[in-house]
Coordinates of C-alpha atoms in Angstrom, one line a residue:
M1 CA 132.2 42.9 111.3
K2 CA 129.3 41.7 113.2
K3 CA 131.5 42.0 116.4
L4 CA 133.1 45.6 115.4
T5 CA 129.3 46.9 114.4
E6 CA 127.3 45.2 117.7
G7 CA 125.7 47.8 119.7
L8 CA 126.3 50.8 117.8
E9 CA 123.8 53.5 118.1
Y10 CA 123.8 54.9 114.3
R11 CA 121.0 53.7 112.2
M12 CA 122.0 52.9 108.7
L13 CA 121.8 55.8 106.2
D14 CA 118.7 55.5 104.2
F15 CA 119.9 56.7 100.5
Q16 CA 117.5 57.4 97.6
P17 CA 118.2 58.2 94.3
L18 CA 118.0 62.1 93.8
H19 CA 115.0 63.4 91.5
L20 CA 114.1 66.5 90.2
E21 CA 111.2 67.1 92.4
D22 CA 113.3 66.5 95.4
L23 CA 114.9 70.0 94.8
P24 CA 112.2 72.2 96.6
R25 CA 112.2 70.4 100.0
L26 CA 115.8 70.0 99.9
R27 CA 116.8 73.7 98.7
D28 CA 117.4 75.1 102.3
F29 CA 119.9 72.6 103.3
F30 CA 122.2 74.2 100.9
Q31 CA 122.3 77.6 102.5
R32 CA 124.1 75.7 105.2
N33 CA 126.9 75.1 103.2
P34 CA 130.0 77.3 104.4
H35 CA 132.4 76.8 101.0
R36 CA 132.1 78.3 97.7
I37 CA 132.7 75.3 95.9
C38 CA 130.4 74.9 93.0
D39 CA 129.8 70.8 94.0
T40 CA 127.5 71.3 97.0
T41 CA 125.0 73.9 95.4
P42 CA 121.5 72.8 94.4
G43 CA 122.8 73.6 90.4
T44 CA 125.4 71.3 90.3
T45 CA 124.0 68.5 92.4
F46 CA 120.9 68.3 90.5
I47 CA 122.5 69.0 87.0
W48 CA 124.7 66.2 87.2
R49 CA 122.7 63.5 89.4
D50 CA 122.1 61.4 86.5
M51 CA 125.9 61.3 85.4
Y52 CA 127.4 60.3 88.9
H53 CA 124.1 58.5 90.1
T54 CA 123.6 61.0 93.1
E55 CA 121.8 59.3 96.3
Y56 CA 120.7 61.5 99.3
A57 CA 119.6 60.8 102.9
I58 CA 118.2 62.9 105.8
Y59 CA 119.4 62.1 109.2
Q60 CA 118.8 64.2 112.4
G61 CA 118.7 67.2 110.5
S62 CA 121.7 66.7 108.0
L63 CA 121.7 65.9 104.2
Y64 CA 124.1 63.6 102.9
F65 CA 124.8 62.7 99.2
K66 CA 126.7 59.4 98.0
V67 CA 127.9 59.9 94.4
D68 CA 129.5 57.7 92.3
Y69 CA 132.5 59.3 90.4
P70 CA 134.4 57.6 87.9
G71 CA 137.5 56.0 89.1
L72 CA 136.2 56.8 92.5
G73 CA 133.5 54.3 93.1
E74 CA 130.7 55.2 96.1
T75 CA 132.0 58.6 97.5
F76 CA 130.4 61.3 99.7
T77 CA 130.3 64.8 99.7
L78 CA 130.7 66.8 102.9
P79 CA 127.1 66.7 104.8
L80 CA 125.1 69.8 104.6
G81 CA 123.8 71.1 108.2
G82 CA 124.7 69.2 111.6
N83 CA 127.9 68.3 113.2
R84 CA 131.1 67.0 111.4
Q85 CA 132.0 64.8 113.9
E86 CA 128.3 63.3 113.7
H87 CA 128.7 63.2 110.1
Y88 CA 131.8 61.3 109.9
R89 CA 130.5 58.8 112.4
Q90 CA 127.5 58.3 110.6
I91 CA 129.7 57.9 107.5
A92 CA 131.8 55.2 108.9
A93 CA 129.0 52.9 110.5
Y94 CA 127.3 52.7 107.1
C95 CA 130.6 52.0 105.3
C96 CA 131.5 49.4 108.1
R97 CA 128.2 47.8 107.7
R98 CA 128.6 47.4 104.4
N99 CA 132.2 46.7 104.1
I100 CA 133.4 49.2 102.0
P101 CA 136.2 51.7 102.0
I102 CA 135.2 55.4 102.7
A103 CA 135.7 58.1 100.1
F104 CA 135.3 61.8 100.7
Y105 CA 134.8 64.1 97.7
P106 CA 135.2 67.3 97.1
V107 CA 136.9 68.3 100.4
P108 CA 137.5 71.9 100.9
R109 CA 141.2 72.9 101.9
D110 CA 139.6 74.7 104.9
E111 CA 137.8 71.2 106.0
L112 CA 140.7 68.8 105.3
D113 CA 142.5 69.0 108.8
E114 CA 139.5 68.5 110.8
L115 CA 138.5 65.4 108.7
Q116 CA 141.7 63.9 108.7
D117 CA 142.1 64.7 112.6
F118 CA 139.1 62.5 112.8
F119 CA 140.5 60.3 110.1
P120 CA 144.4 59.9 111.1
N121 CA 145.0 57.0 108.7
S122 CA 143.5 58.7 105.5
A123 CA 145.1 59.7 102.4
A124 CA 144.5 62.9 100.6
I125 CA 144.9 63.7 97.2
S126 CA 144.0 66.9 95.4
N127 CA 142.9 67.2 91.5
R128 CA 143.7 70.6 89.5
D129 CA 141.5 69.9 86.9
A130 CA 138.6 69.7 89.5
F131 CA 139.6 73.3 91.0
D132 CA 137.0 76.1 91.0
Y133 CA 137.8 79.4 89.6
L134 CA 136.7 82.3 92.2
Y135 CA 136.4 85.7 90.9
Q136 CA 136.0 89.0 92.4
A137 CA 132.4 90.0 91.2
E138 CA 133.6 93.6 90.7
S139 CA 136.7 92.5 88.4
L140 CA 134.1 90.9 86.1
K141 CA 131.3 93.7 85.6
Y142 CA 133.9 96.0 84.0
F143 CA 137.1 94.4 83.1
R144 CA 139.0 97.4 84.4
G145 CA 142.4 97.6 84.9
K146 CA 145.4 96.5 82.8
K147 CA 145.0 92.7 83.5
L148 CA 141.7 92.8 82.2
S149 CA 142.5 94.6 79.1
G150 CA 142.3 91.8 76.9
Q151 CA 138.2 91.0 78.0
R152 CA 137.6 94.7 77.8
N153 CA 138.6 94.6 74.1
H154 CA 136.4 92.2 73.1
V155 CA 133.6 93.8 75.1
N156 CA 134.5 97.3 73.3
R157 CA 134.8 95.5 69.9
F158 CA 131.4 93.9 70.2
M159 CA 129.9 97.0 71.2
K160 CA 131.4 98.5 68.3
T161 CA 130.2 95.6 65.6
Y162 CA 126.9 95.2 66.9
G163 CA 125.3 98.5 67.5
N164 CA 121.4 97.0 68.3
W165 CA 122.1 94.6 71.2
T166 CA 120.6 93.9 74.5
F167 CA 121.2 91.9 77.6
R168 CA 118.0 91.0 79.7
T169 CA 116.3 88.7 82.4
I170 CA 115.0 85.5 80.7
T171 CA 111.2 85.3 81.1
P172 CA 109.3 82.0 80.6
E173 CA 107.8 83.4 77.3
D174 CA 111.8 83.1 76.1
L175 CA 112.6 79.4 77.1
P176 CA 111.2 78.1 73.5
A177 CA 113.5 80.3 71.6
L178 CA 116.3 79.4 74.1
K179 CA 115.9 75.7 73.5
A180 CA 115.9 76.0 69.8
F181 CA 119.4 78.4 70.4
L182 CA 120.4 75.4 72.3
D183 CA 119.6 72.7 69.6
R184 CA 121.7 75.2 67.1
Y185 CA 124.4 75.4 69.7
A186 CA 125.0 71.5 70.2
A187 CA 124.6 70.8 66.6
G188 CA 127.7 73.1 65.7
H189 CA 129.7 71.7 68.6
E190 CA 129.1 68.2 68.6
K191 CA 131.5 66.1 70.5
A192 CA 131.9 62.4 71.5
A193 CA 132.2 63.3 75.2
H194 CA 129.4 61.9 77.3
S195 CA 129.8 64.8 79.6
F196 CA 128.8 67.0 76.7
H197 CA 125.8 65.3 75.7
E198 CA 124.5 65.9 79.5
D199 CA 125.4 69.0 79.7
I200 CA 123.1 69.6 76.7
R201 CA 120.1 67.3 78.1
K202 CA 120.4 68.8 81.7
T203 CA 120.5 72.3 80.3
H204 CA 117.1 71.3 78.1
E205 CA 115.9 70.1 81.5
V206 CA 116.7 73.6 83.4
L207 CA 114.9 75.4 80.5
D208 CA 112.1 72.7 80.8
N209 CA 111.8 73.4 84.6
Y210 CA 113.0 76.8 85.0
Q211 CA 110.6 77.6 88.0
T212 CA 111.9 74.6 89.9
Y213 CA 115.7 75.6 89.1
K214 CA 115.1 79.6 90.3
F215 CA 118.3 80.1 88.4
K216 CA 119.2 83.8 87.5
G217 CA 118.9 83.6 83.7
G218 CA 119.9 86.2 81.0
M219 CA 120.1 86.2 77.4
L220 CA 122.1 88.5 75.1
V221 CA 120.0 89.1 72.1
V222 CA 121.9 91.1 68.9
E223 CA 119.4 92.6 66.1
G224 CA 116.6 90.2 67.5
E225 CA 118.5 87.0 67.7
I226 CA 119.7 85.2 70.6
A227 CA 123.7 85.3 70.6
G228 CA 123.8 83.7 74.0
F229 CA 122.7 82.6 77.6
S230 CA 123.7 82.3 80.9
L231 CA 122.2 80.6 84.1
S232 CA 123.5 81.5 87.5
E233 CA 122.2 80.9 91.1
I234 CA 123.3 82.9 94.2
I235 CA 124.1 81.5 97.7
G236 CA 125.7 84.0 100.5
D237 CA 128.1 86.1 98.7
T238 CA 128.8 84.0 95.8
M239 CA 127.1 84.1 92.4
Y240 CA 127.7 80.6 90.9
T241 CA 127.8 80.3 87.0
H242 CA 126.3 76.9 85.9
I243 CA 125.7 77.3 82.5
E244 CA 126.9 79.8 79.6
K245 CA 126.3 79.3 76.0
A246 CA 127.4 81.6 73.2
D247 CA 127.6 81.7 69.4
R248 CA 131.3 82.5 68.9
D249 CA 130.1 83.9 65.6
Y250 CA 129.5 87.2 67.3
L251 CA 133.0 88.3 68.1
G252 CA 133.0 88.9 71.8
A253 CA 129.7 87.3 72.8
Y254 CA 131.2 85.1 75.8
Q255 CA 132.9 88.1 77.3
M256 CA 129.7 90.1 76.8
L257 CA 127.8 87.5 78.6
V258 CA 130.2 87.5 81.7
S259 CA 130.4 91.5 81.9
Q260 CA 126.3 91.9 81.5
A261 CA 125.1 88.9 83.7
A262 CA 127.5 90.2 86.5
Q263 CA 126.3 93.4 86.2
A264 CA 122.6 92.0 86.3
F265 CA 122.9 89.6 89.2
A266 CA 125.9 90.1 91.5
V267 CA 124.4 93.0 93.3
G268 CA 123.0 93.2 96.8
G269 CA 126.0 91.6 98.8
V270 CA 127.4 89.3 96.3
E271 CA 131.2 89.8 96.3
F272 CA 132.4 86.7 94.1
I273 CA 131.6 84.7 91.2
N274 CA 132.4 81.1 90.9
R275 CA 132.7 79.9 87.4
E276 CA 133.7 76.3 88.1
D277 CA 136.7 74.0 87.2
D278 CA 138.2 73.7 83.5
T279 CA 137.8 69.7 83.9
G280 CA 141.4 69.8 82.6
D281 CA 140.6 71.1 79.0
P282 CA 143.6 73.2 77.9
G283 CA 141.6 75.9 76.2
L284 CA 138.9 76.6 78.9
R285 CA 141.8 76.7 81.5
T286 CA 143.5 79.5 79.3
S287 CA 140.0 80.9 79.1
K288 CA 139.3 81.2 83.0
L289 CA 143.1 82.1 83.8
S290 CA 142.6 85.0 81.3
Y291 CA 140.1 86.2 83.6
H292 CA 142.3 86.6 86.4
P293 CA 140.9 84.4 89.3
V294 CA 141.3 85.8 92.9
N295 CA 141.5 82.3 94.2
L296 CA 141.7 78.6 92.6
L297 CA 139.4 76.8 95.2
E298 CA 141.2 73.2 95.8
K299 CA 139.4 70.4 96.5
F300 CA 140.6 66.9 97.9
T301 CA 139.5 63.3 97.7
V302 CA 140.1 61.7 101.1
T303 CA 140.0 57.9 101.3
V304 CA 139.6 55.7 104.6
V305 CA 140.5 52.0 104.1
E306 CA 139.3 50.9 107.6
P307 CA 136.0 52.4 108.6
C308 CA 135.2 50.1 111.0
T309 CA 138.1 51.5 113.2
Y310 CA 135.9 54.7 113.7
C311 CA 132.7 53.4 114.6
Q312 CA 133.2 52.9 118.3

């Protein structure tokens, strides 16, 4: 190991635990993300930072993330900013010095070839459960056309059933009522999965730190009662829907949230809406497919067994 790394010009990347207070100074890095996958957005990165033990490092104008995904161990996302060849060399040097293999995740399809050209002995595996659902923004606004007639019918039924309804942008004054709604939602959807409880906990965090997250938030109100809310963010030409909660006792509430949020926020050059993955849940997969995505964004895990080979 000493011989392989001796004389290297790369200083060890200095990874630090990611905290919410880091978001304002790191936000600009996310604008350099050339992909439409949700994993490299501020929302996904910070909401799941504790569950995946996310750490970050800044070196020569690039932002590196190291996470601990179940079954993968220490894993690197593709850094934001800078030059890919330099990114690969830095990560190889870091792993070589620590005597650990390299694992990159998620690697989008359009970066896979370049990464494997640099690491020719790497192995790539895709995971369908992690693919993001990408939709044309216009198709989710009004559910036009035969393919989306089911969603349109849900919206029409909602509007006929609940005459006195509104959808409006969330204001700071709404946050206590939304937190109370979230508590009722959690109590009615109690699940054992750690990810469910982490999702509820972090949704509370978003609402408690609404100005820090800077999400686009909208709430659906029926007869003065909250029926649901959604929280999204916009990067480039894509809106990312990170959080969406609705009371299913209101028939068609989820379809209304999707439609109204798209109409309210997918404007000014926003062409696509990313509604994230389905985690392999059959019901969620059926639901997301029913909105007819324009693309499923593939994600690959790429592993490199001998990082020291690529340090020199």
